[in-house]
């Protein structure tokens, strides 16, 4: 992994400059290849072949909350759809056609014993170091150095590529939101598998 | 993940997601997203590279200030140099 901070800073500066000059909303910073529709269609076909109930869901309207609170005073939470749970917690169901839409709470403890149940990606690296997909240790270190105010006491683990979205929307999401709101979380980072 | 992200943002909690498949994220439509060109299974980076992981998480947090328009997919300019196989046995 090669991180060039100068390159990132230049990129941000250019991006802000472009945005300022643009007369139309400059909403995207991904140089989509001309075959993005084809790539997307291939992914939908693949997902449909694995899950008979698969239905692609998109958001009707993009939600937006303008963040104003400085990071140094804010509480940060994590949500991962990489199939992470505590080793002592109930395993996710992986042998049914509908992907498990339940969730698990993950305590803010970098030393906890985690387990990954997801079958859709190679989690060799995350089995060695959970922070590859659930960055709890980096987050705790950012708090220790004062970059963020605090870390949520409880984070959320769940599966990705959930085919039964009605169960997800009606049962899991309201509970997840209650957990985040009750801890007064200001910002959430979501990570895939 | 997009449905969850949008629902959380909707109750007043600012969100950013990591994506490795921006063509899917583009169609799902989410408030803020960072495209990281790492292999599946490594959205935050390599195992046991805490300093690099911390940079990635910090950059994700910096994007809350930088991204001002809903639907932005910001490509973080990291490069993956190692093969996934190299994680094994090290």
mmCIF file of C-alpha atoms in Angstrom:
data_model
loop_
_atom_site.group_PDB
_atom_site.id
_atom_site.type_symbol
_atom_site.label_atom_id
_atom_site.label_comp_id
_atom_site.label_asym_id
_atom_site.label_seq_id
_atom_site.Cartn_x
_atom_site.Cartn_y
_atom_site.Cartn_z
ATOM 1 C CA UNK A 1 0.000 0.000 0.000
ATOM 2 C CA UNK A 2 1.418 3.326 -1.035
ATOM 3 C CA UNK A 3 -0.049 6.473 0.465
ATOM 4 C CA UNK A 4 1.172 9.754 -0.917
ATOM 5 C CA UNK A 5 -0.185 12.519 1.293
ATOM 6 C CA UNK A 6 1.060 15.243 -1.042
ATOM 7 C CA UNK A 7 -0.775 13.664 -3.953
ATOM 8 C CA UNK A 8 -3.970 13.540 -1.917
ATOM 9 C CA UNK A 9 -3.624 17.179 -0.854
ATOM 10 C CA UNK A 10 -3.082 18.230 -4.492
ATOM 11 C CA UNK A 11 -6.054 16.182 -5.570
ATOM 12 C CA UNK A 12 -8.278 17.822 -2.957
ATOM 13 C CA UNK A 13 -7.065 21.283 -4.003
ATOM 14 C CA UNK A 14 -7.743 20.558 -7.686
ATOM 15 C CA UNK A 15 -11.107 19.079 -6.871
ATOM 16 C CA UNK A 16 -12.202 22.111 -4.860
ATOM 17 C CA UNK A 17 -10.959 24.365 -7.668
ATOM 18 C CA UNK A 18 -12.932 22.422 -10.271
ATOM 19 C CA UNK A 19 -16.018 22.483 -8.103
ATOM 20 C CA UNK A 20 -15.750 26.270 -7.666
ATOM 21 C CA UNK A 21 -15.456 26.797 -11.430
ATOM 22 C CA UNK A 22 -18.248 24.463 -12.383
ATOM 23 C CA UNK A 23 -21.605 25.922 -13.356
ATOM 24 C CA UNK A 24 -23.339 22.603 -13.029
ATOM 25 C CA UNK A 25 -23.376 20.581 -9.807
ATOM 26 C CA UNK A 26 -20.032 18.857 -9.577
ATOM 27 C CA UNK A 27 -21.164 15.791 -7.792
ATOM 28 C CA UNK A 28 -18.837 13.057 -8.761
ATOM 29 C CA UNK A 29 -15.118 12.495 -8.653
ATOM 30 C CA UNK A 30 -14.938 9.124 -10.271
ATOM 31 C CA UNK A 31 -13.799 8.939 -13.854
ATOM 32 C CA UNK A 32 -16.288 6.305 -14.901
ATOM 33 C CA UNK A 33 -15.192 4.123 -17.680
ATOM 34 C CA UNK A 34 -17.505 3.876 -20.669
ATOM 35 C CA UNK A 35 -18.347 0.311 -19.686
ATOM 36 C CA UNK A 36 -19.755 1.178 -16.254
ATOM 37 C CA UNK A 37 -23.259 0.122 -17.320
ATOM 38 C CA UNK A 38 -21.891 -3.193 -18.523
ATOM 39 C CA UNK A 39 -19.924 -3.743 -15.291
ATOM 40 C CA UNK A 40 -23.028 -2.919 -13.275
ATOM 41 C CA UNK A 41 -25.224 -5.231 -15.363
ATOM 42 C CA UNK A 42 -22.697 -8.050 -14.937
ATOM 43 C CA UNK A 43 -22.737 -7.565 -11.169
ATOM 44 C CA UNK A 44 -26.574 -7.635 -11.078
ATOM 45 C CA UNK A 45 -26.565 -10.866 -13.127
ATOM 46 C CA UNK A 46 -23.975 -12.427 -10.829
ATOM 47 C CA UNK A 47 -25.919 -11.435 -7.696
ATOM 48 C CA UNK A 48 -29.178 -12.733 -9.210
ATOM 49 C CA UNK A 49 -27.585 -16.073 -9.992
ATOM 50 C CA UNK A 50 -26.451 -16.488 -6.373
ATOM 51 C CA UNK A 51 -29.620 -15.200 -4.696
ATOM 52 C CA UNK A 52 -32.900 -16.127 -6.376
ATOM 53 C CA UNK A 53 -34.683 -13.340 -4.460
ATOM 54 C CA UNK A 54 -32.120 -10.696 -5.375
ATOM 55 C CA UNK A 55 -33.566 -7.334 -6.311
ATOM 56 C CA UNK A 56 -31.339 -4.324 -6.838
ATOM 57 C CA UNK A 57 -32.416 -1.457 -4.593
ATOM 58 C CA UNK A 58 -31.391 2.112 -5.080
ATOM 59 C CA UNK A 59 -32.198 5.133 -2.955
ATOM 60 C CA UNK A 60 -35.008 7.295 -4.408
ATOM 61 C CA UNK A 61 -33.424 10.397 -2.968
ATOM 62 C CA UNK A 62 -29.950 10.857 -1.540
ATOM 63 C CA UNK A 63 -30.213 11.811 2.130
ATOM 64 C CA UNK A 64 -27.943 14.626 3.256
ATOM 65 C CA UNK A 65 -26.903 15.946 6.630
ATOM 66 C CA UNK A 66 -24.400 18.788 6.479
ATOM 67 C CA UNK A 67 -21.840 18.029 9.165
ATOM 68 C CA UNK A 68 -20.890 21.078 11.197
ATOM 69 C CA UNK A 69 -19.415 19.651 14.376
ATOM 70 C CA UNK A 70 -15.589 19.606 14.510
ATOM 71 C CA UNK A 71 -14.156 16.086 14.467
ATOM 72 C CA UNK A 72 -12.223 16.790 17.662
ATOM 73 C CA UNK A 73 -15.545 17.169 19.503
ATOM 74 C CA UNK A 74 -17.399 14.398 17.705
ATOM 75 C CA UNK A 75 -18.291 10.793 18.397
ATOM 76 C CA UNK A 76 -17.548 8.351 15.578
ATOM 77 C CA UNK A 77 -19.280 5.035 14.963
ATOM 78 C CA UNK A 78 -18.562 2.157 12.577
ATOM 79 C CA UNK A 79 -20.917 0.028 10.512
ATOM 80 C CA UNK A 80 -19.452 -2.891 8.606
ATOM 81 C CA UNK A 81 -21.252 -5.125 6.135
ATOM 82 C CA UNK A 82 -18.339 -7.568 6.061
ATOM 83 C CA UNK A 83 -20.067 -10.192 8.226
ATOM 84 C CA UNK A 84 -18.180 -9.394 11.444
ATOM 85 C CA UNK A 85 -19.396 -10.560 14.851
ATOM 86 C CA UNK A 86 -17.956 -11.366 18.249
ATOM 87 C CA UNK A 87 -16.735 -14.969 18.358
ATOM 88 C CA UNK A 88 -19.137 -15.587 21.250
ATOM 89 C CA UNK A 89 -22.134 -14.151 19.369
ATOM 90 C CA UNK A 90 -24.635 -16.055 17.198
ATOM 91 C CA UNK A 91 -23.223 -16.801 13.717
ATOM 92 C CA UNK A 92 -24.835 -15.168 10.689
ATOM 93 C CA UNK A 93 -26.821 -17.534 8.477
ATOM 94 C CA UNK A 94 -24.852 -18.269 5.338
ATOM 95 C CA UNK A 95 -26.580 -21.368 4.030
ATOM 96 C CA UNK A 96 -29.917 -19.862 3.021
ATOM 97 C CA UNK A 97 -30.899 -18.223 -0.267
ATOM 98 C CA UNK A 98 -31.759 -14.917 1.383
ATOM 99 C CA UNK A 99 -28.711 -13.300 2.930
ATOM 100 C CA UNK A 100 -29.076 -12.839 6.685
ATOM 101 C CA UNK A 101 -30.378 -9.314 7.285
ATOM 102 C CA UNK A 102 -29.826 -9.352 11.055
ATOM 103 C CA UNK A 103 -27.091 -7.360 12.765
ATOM 104 C CA UNK A 104 -24.728 -7.731 15.722
ATOM 105 C CA UNK A 105 -23.425 -5.057 18.061
ATOM 106 C CA UNK A 106 -19.637 -4.860 18.206
ATOM 107 C CA UNK A 107 -18.125 -3.319 21.346
ATOM 108 C CA UNK A 108 -15.384 -0.720 21.118
ATOM 109 C CA UNK A 109 -12.671 -3.126 22.103
ATOM 110 C CA UNK A 110 -9.730 -3.652 19.736
ATOM 111 C CA UNK A 111 -8.729 -6.742 21.729
ATOM 112 C CA UNK A 112 -12.077 -8.532 21.396
ATOM 113 C CA UNK A 113 -12.199 -11.869 19.563
ATOM 114 C CA UNK A 114 -13.935 -11.356 16.219
ATOM 115 C CA UNK A 115 -15.226 -13.836 13.699
ATOM 116 C CA UNK A 116 -16.169 -13.293 10.042
ATOM 117 C CA UNK A 117 -18.930 -15.390 8.499
ATOM 118 C CA UNK A 118 -19.143 -13.849 5.026
ATOM 119 C CA UNK A 119 -18.526 -16.174 2.061
ATOM 120 C CA UNK A 120 -18.436 -13.578 -0.733
ATOM 121 C CA UNK A 121 -14.871 -12.361 -0.331
ATOM 122 C CA UNK A 122 -11.446 -13.505 0.786
ATOM 123 C CA UNK A 123 -11.086 -12.447 4.422
ATOM 124 C CA UNK A 124 -7.662 -13.982 4.989
ATOM 125 C CA UNK A 125 -6.203 -10.583 5.858
ATOM 126 C CA UNK A 126 -9.079 -9.591 8.139
ATOM 127 C CA UNK A 127 -8.879 -12.945 9.927
ATOM 128 C CA UNK A 128 -5.322 -11.938 10.865
ATOM 129 C CA UNK A 129 -6.190 -8.329 11.630
ATOM 130 C CA UNK A 130 -9.832 -7.253 11.902
ATOM 131 C CA UNK A 131 -8.837 -3.612 11.338
ATOM 132 C CA UNK A 132 -8.571 -4.303 7.586
ATOM 133 C CA UNK A 133 -12.372 -4.206 7.460
ATOM 134 C CA UNK A 134 -13.456 -2.987 10.921
ATOM 135 C CA UNK A 135 -10.958 -0.226 11.824
ATOM 136 C CA UNK A 136 -11.542 -0.091 15.554
ATOM 137 C CA UNK A 137 -7.861 0.182 16.559
ATOM 138 C CA UNK A 138 -7.085 3.083 14.157
ATOM 139 C CA UNK A 139 -10.199 4.858 15.419
ATOM 140 C CA UNK A 140 -9.177 4.432 19.073
ATOM 141 C CA UNK A 141 -5.698 5.751 18.245
ATOM 142 C CA UNK A 142 -7.186 8.800 16.492
ATOM 143 C CA UNK A 143 -9.152 9.472 19.671
ATOM 144 C CA UNK A 144 -6.022 9.109 21.803
ATOM 145 C CA UNK A 145 -4.252 11.698 19.649
ATOM 146 C CA UNK A 146 -7.208 14.089 19.891
ATOM 147 C CA UNK A 147 -8.173 14.040 16.201
ATOM 148 C CA UNK A 148 -11.649 12.803 17.093
ATOM 149 C CA UNK A 149 -13.554 13.443 20.326
ATOM 150 C CA UNK A 150 -14.731 9.938 21.145
ATOM 151 C CA UNK A 151 -15.503 6.495 19.781
ATOM 152 C CA UNK A 152 -18.996 4.983 19.995
ATOM 153 C CA UNK A 153 -19.323 2.345 22.702
ATOM 154 C CA UNK A 154 -21.109 -0.005 20.307
ATOM 155 C CA UNK A 155 -20.700 -0.421 16.554
ATOM 156 C CA UNK A 156 -22.719 -2.444 14.041
ATOM 157 C CA UNK A 157 -21.794 -5.618 12.203
ATOM 158 C CA UNK A 158 -23.904 -7.197 9.496
ATOM 159 C CA UNK A 159 -23.762 -9.073 6.222
ATOM 160 C CA UNK A 160 -23.492 -7.432 2.820
ATOM 161 C CA UNK A 161 -25.365 -8.100 -0.424
ATOM 162 C CA UNK A 162 -28.644 -8.542 1.469
ATOM 163 C CA UNK A 163 -31.315 -9.753 -0.926
ATOM 164 C CA UNK A 164 -34.369 -9.438 1.334
ATOM 165 C CA UNK A 165 -34.408 -5.680 1.785
ATOM 166 C CA UNK A 166 -37.914 -5.463 3.265
ATOM 167 C CA UNK A 167 -36.762 -7.324 6.386
ATOM 168 C CA UNK A 168 -33.652 -5.149 6.477
ATOM 169 C CA UNK A 169 -35.595 -1.898 6.145
ATOM 170 C CA UNK A 170 -38.452 -2.822 8.500
ATOM 171 C CA UNK A 171 -36.599 -4.710 11.216
ATOM 172 C CA UNK A 172 -32.834 -4.169 11.319
ATOM 173 C CA UNK A 173 -32.374 -0.568 10.186
ATOM 174 C CA UNK A 174 -34.728 1.010 12.783
ATOM 175 C CA UNK A 175 -32.894 -0.844 15.574
ATOM 176 C CA UNK A 176 -29.487 0.143 14.179
ATOM 177 C CA UNK A 177 -30.563 3.782 14.065
ATOM 178 C CA UNK A 178 -31.809 3.596 17.676
ATOM 179 C CA UNK A 179 -28.424 2.227 18.780
ATOM 180 C CA UNK A 180 -26.519 5.012 16.990
ATOM 181 C CA UNK A 181 -28.850 7.799 18.152
ATOM 182 C CA UNK A 182 -28.908 6.598 21.764
ATOM 183 C CA UNK A 183 -25.105 6.918 21.839
ATOM 184 C CA UNK A 184 -25.277 10.382 20.233
ATOM 185 C CA UNK A 185 -23.000 9.358 17.381
ATOM 186 C CA UNK A 186 -22.133 12.295 15.081
ATOM 187 C CA UNK A 187 -20.366 10.542 12.199
ATOM 188 C CA UNK A 188 -20.471 7.003 10.828
ATOM 189 C CA UNK A 189 -17.940 5.247 8.597
ATOM 190 C CA UNK A 190 -19.324 2.250 6.679
ATOM 191 C CA UNK A 191 -16.993 -0.445 5.410
ATOM 192 C CA UNK A 192 -17.712 -3.335 3.045
ATOM 193 C CA UNK A 193 -16.032 -6.722 2.949
ATOM 194 C CA UNK B 1 -24.960 -0.997 2.349
ATOM 195 C CA UNK B 2 -26.418 1.977 0.466
ATOM 196 C CA UNK B 3 -29.873 1.590 2.010
ATOM 197 C CA UNK B 4 -28.372 1.508 5.501
ATOM 198 C CA UNK B 5 -26.147 4.503 4.825
ATOM 199 C CA UNK B 6 -28.994 6.619 3.458
ATOM 200 C CA UNK B 7 -31.219 5.701 6.407
ATOM 201 C CA UNK B 8 -28.549 6.712 8.937
ATOM 202 C CA UNK B 9 -27.878 9.998 7.142
ATOM 203 C CA UNK B 10 -31.627 10.630 7.107
ATOM 204 C CA UNK B 11 -31.775 10.836 10.919
ATOM 205 C CA UNK B 12 -29.047 13.489 11.096
ATOM 206 C CA UNK B 13 -25.867 11.427 11.360
ATOM 207 C CA UNK B 14 -23.336 12.229 8.630
ATOM 208 C CA UNK B 15 -22.043 9.110 6.872
ATOM 209 C CA UNK B 16 -19.287 8.085 4.522
ATOM 210 C CA UNK B 17 -18.901 4.650 2.985
ATOM 211 C CA UNK B 18 -15.893 2.950 1.481
ATOM 212 C CA UNK B 19 -16.539 1.472 -1.942
ATOM 213 C CA UNK B 20 -14.459 -0.862 -4.052
ATOM 214 C CA UNK B 21 -17.144 -1.061 -6.724
ATOM 215 C CA UNK B 22 -17.972 2.553 -7.598
ATOM 216 C CA UNK B 23 -20.107 1.544 -10.571
ATOM 217 C CA UNK B 24 -22.527 -0.072 -8.108
ATOM 218 C CA UNK B 25 -22.329 2.789 -5.592
ATOM 219 C CA UNK B 26 -23.075 5.197 -8.445
ATOM 220 C CA UNK B 27 -26.395 3.482 -9.135
ATOM 221 C CA UNK B 28 -27.331 2.940 -5.470
ATOM 222 C CA UNK B 29 -26.796 6.677 -4.762
ATOM 223 C CA UNK B 30 -25.377 7.393 -1.317
ATOM 224 C CA UNK B 31 -24.562 10.680 0.446
ATOM 225 C CA UNK B 32 -20.743 10.378 0.466
ATOM 226 C CA UNK B 33 -18.471 7.651 -0.639
ATOM 227 C CA UNK B 34 -14.729 7.094 -0.943
ATOM 228 C CA UNK B 35 -13.481 4.815 -3.685
ATOM 229 C CA UNK B 36 -10.412 2.943 -2.469
ATOM 230 C CA UNK B 37 -8.610 0.777 -5.022
ATOM 231 C CA UNK B 38 -7.735 -2.028 -2.622
ATOM 232 C CA UNK B 39 -8.737 -5.672 -3.084
ATOM 233 C CA UNK B 40 -11.993 -6.967 -1.608
ATOM 234 C CA UNK B 41 -11.420 -7.882 2.013
ATOM 235 C CA UNK B 42 -9.016 -4.975 2.547
ATOM 236 C CA UNK B 43 -11.051 -1.742 2.401
ATOM 237 C CA UNK B 44 -8.875 -0.109 5.094
ATOM 238 C CA UNK B 45 -5.566 -1.624 3.947
ATOM 239 C CA UNK B 46 -3.168 -4.402 4.754
ATOM 240 C CA UNK B 47 -3.168 -6.502 7.918
ATOM 241 C CA UNK B 48 -1.020 -5.275 10.805
ATOM 242 C CA UNK B 49 -0.200 -1.946 9.133
ATOM 243 C CA UNK B 50 -1.773 0.214 11.799
ATOM 244 C CA UNK B 51 -0.084 3.457 10.708
ATOM 245 C CA UNK B 52 -1.384 3.091 7.138
ATOM 246 C CA UNK B 53 -4.830 2.082 8.381
ATOM 247 C CA UNK B 54 -4.888 5.182 10.564
ATOM 248 C CA UNK B 55 -4.119 7.399 7.554
ATOM 249 C CA UNK B 56 -6.984 5.820 5.611
ATOM 250 C CA UNK B 57 -9.462 6.319 8.480
ATOM 251 C CA UNK B 58 -8.260 9.880 9.040
ATOM 252 C CA UNK B 59 -8.624 10.659 5.311
ATOM 253 C CA UNK B 60 -12.162 9.246 5.366
ATOM 254 C CA UNK B 61 -12.965 11.610 8.237
ATOM 255 C CA UNK B 62 -11.368 14.553 6.396
ATOM 256 C CA UNK B 63 -13.765 13.935 3.512
ATOM 257 C CA UNK B 64 -16.684 14.973 5.739
ATOM 258 C CA UNK B 65 -15.397 18.511 5.454
ATOM 259 C CA UNK B 66 -14.336 18.294 1.818
ATOM 260 C CA UNK B 67 -17.399 16.687 0.223
ATOM 261 C CA UNK B 68 -20.135 19.294 -0.035
ATOM 262 C CA UNK B 69 -22.468 17.765 -2.574
ATOM 263 C CA UNK B 70 -24.726 14.726 -2.098
ATOM 264 C CA UNK B 71 -23.776 11.707 -4.172
ATOM 265 C CA UNK B 72 -20.060 12.448 -4.374
ATOM 266 C CA UNK B 73 -17.795 9.451 -4.915
ATOM 267 C CA UNK B 74 -14.271 10.610 -4.036
ATOM 268 C CA UNK B 75 -11.426 8.459 -5.251
ATOM 269 C CA UNK B 76 -8.648 8.299 -2.656
ATOM 270 C CA UNK B 77 -5.327 8.050 -4.519
ATOM 271 C CA UNK B 78 -3.834 5.022 -2.797
ATOM 272 C CA UNK B 79 -2.162 2.252 -4.711
ATOM 273 C CA UNK B 80 -2.128 -1.390 -3.772
ATOM 274 C CA UNK B 81 1.284 -2.853 -4.279
ATOM 275 C CA UNK B 82 1.135 -6.296 -2.801
ATOM 276 C CA UNK B 83 -0.657 -9.428 -3.868
ATOM 277 C CA UNK B 84 -3.319 -10.845 -1.604
ATOM 278 C CA UNK B 85 -1.379 -14.117 -1.409
ATOM 279 C CA UNK B 86 1.440 -12.313 0.345
ATOM 280 C CA UNK B 87 -0.702 -12.001 3.456
ATOM 281 C CA UNK B 88 -0.391 -15.692 4.070
ATOM 282 C CA UNK B 89 2.448 -16.976 6.178
ATOM 283 C CA UNK B 90 3.733 -13.587 7.199
#
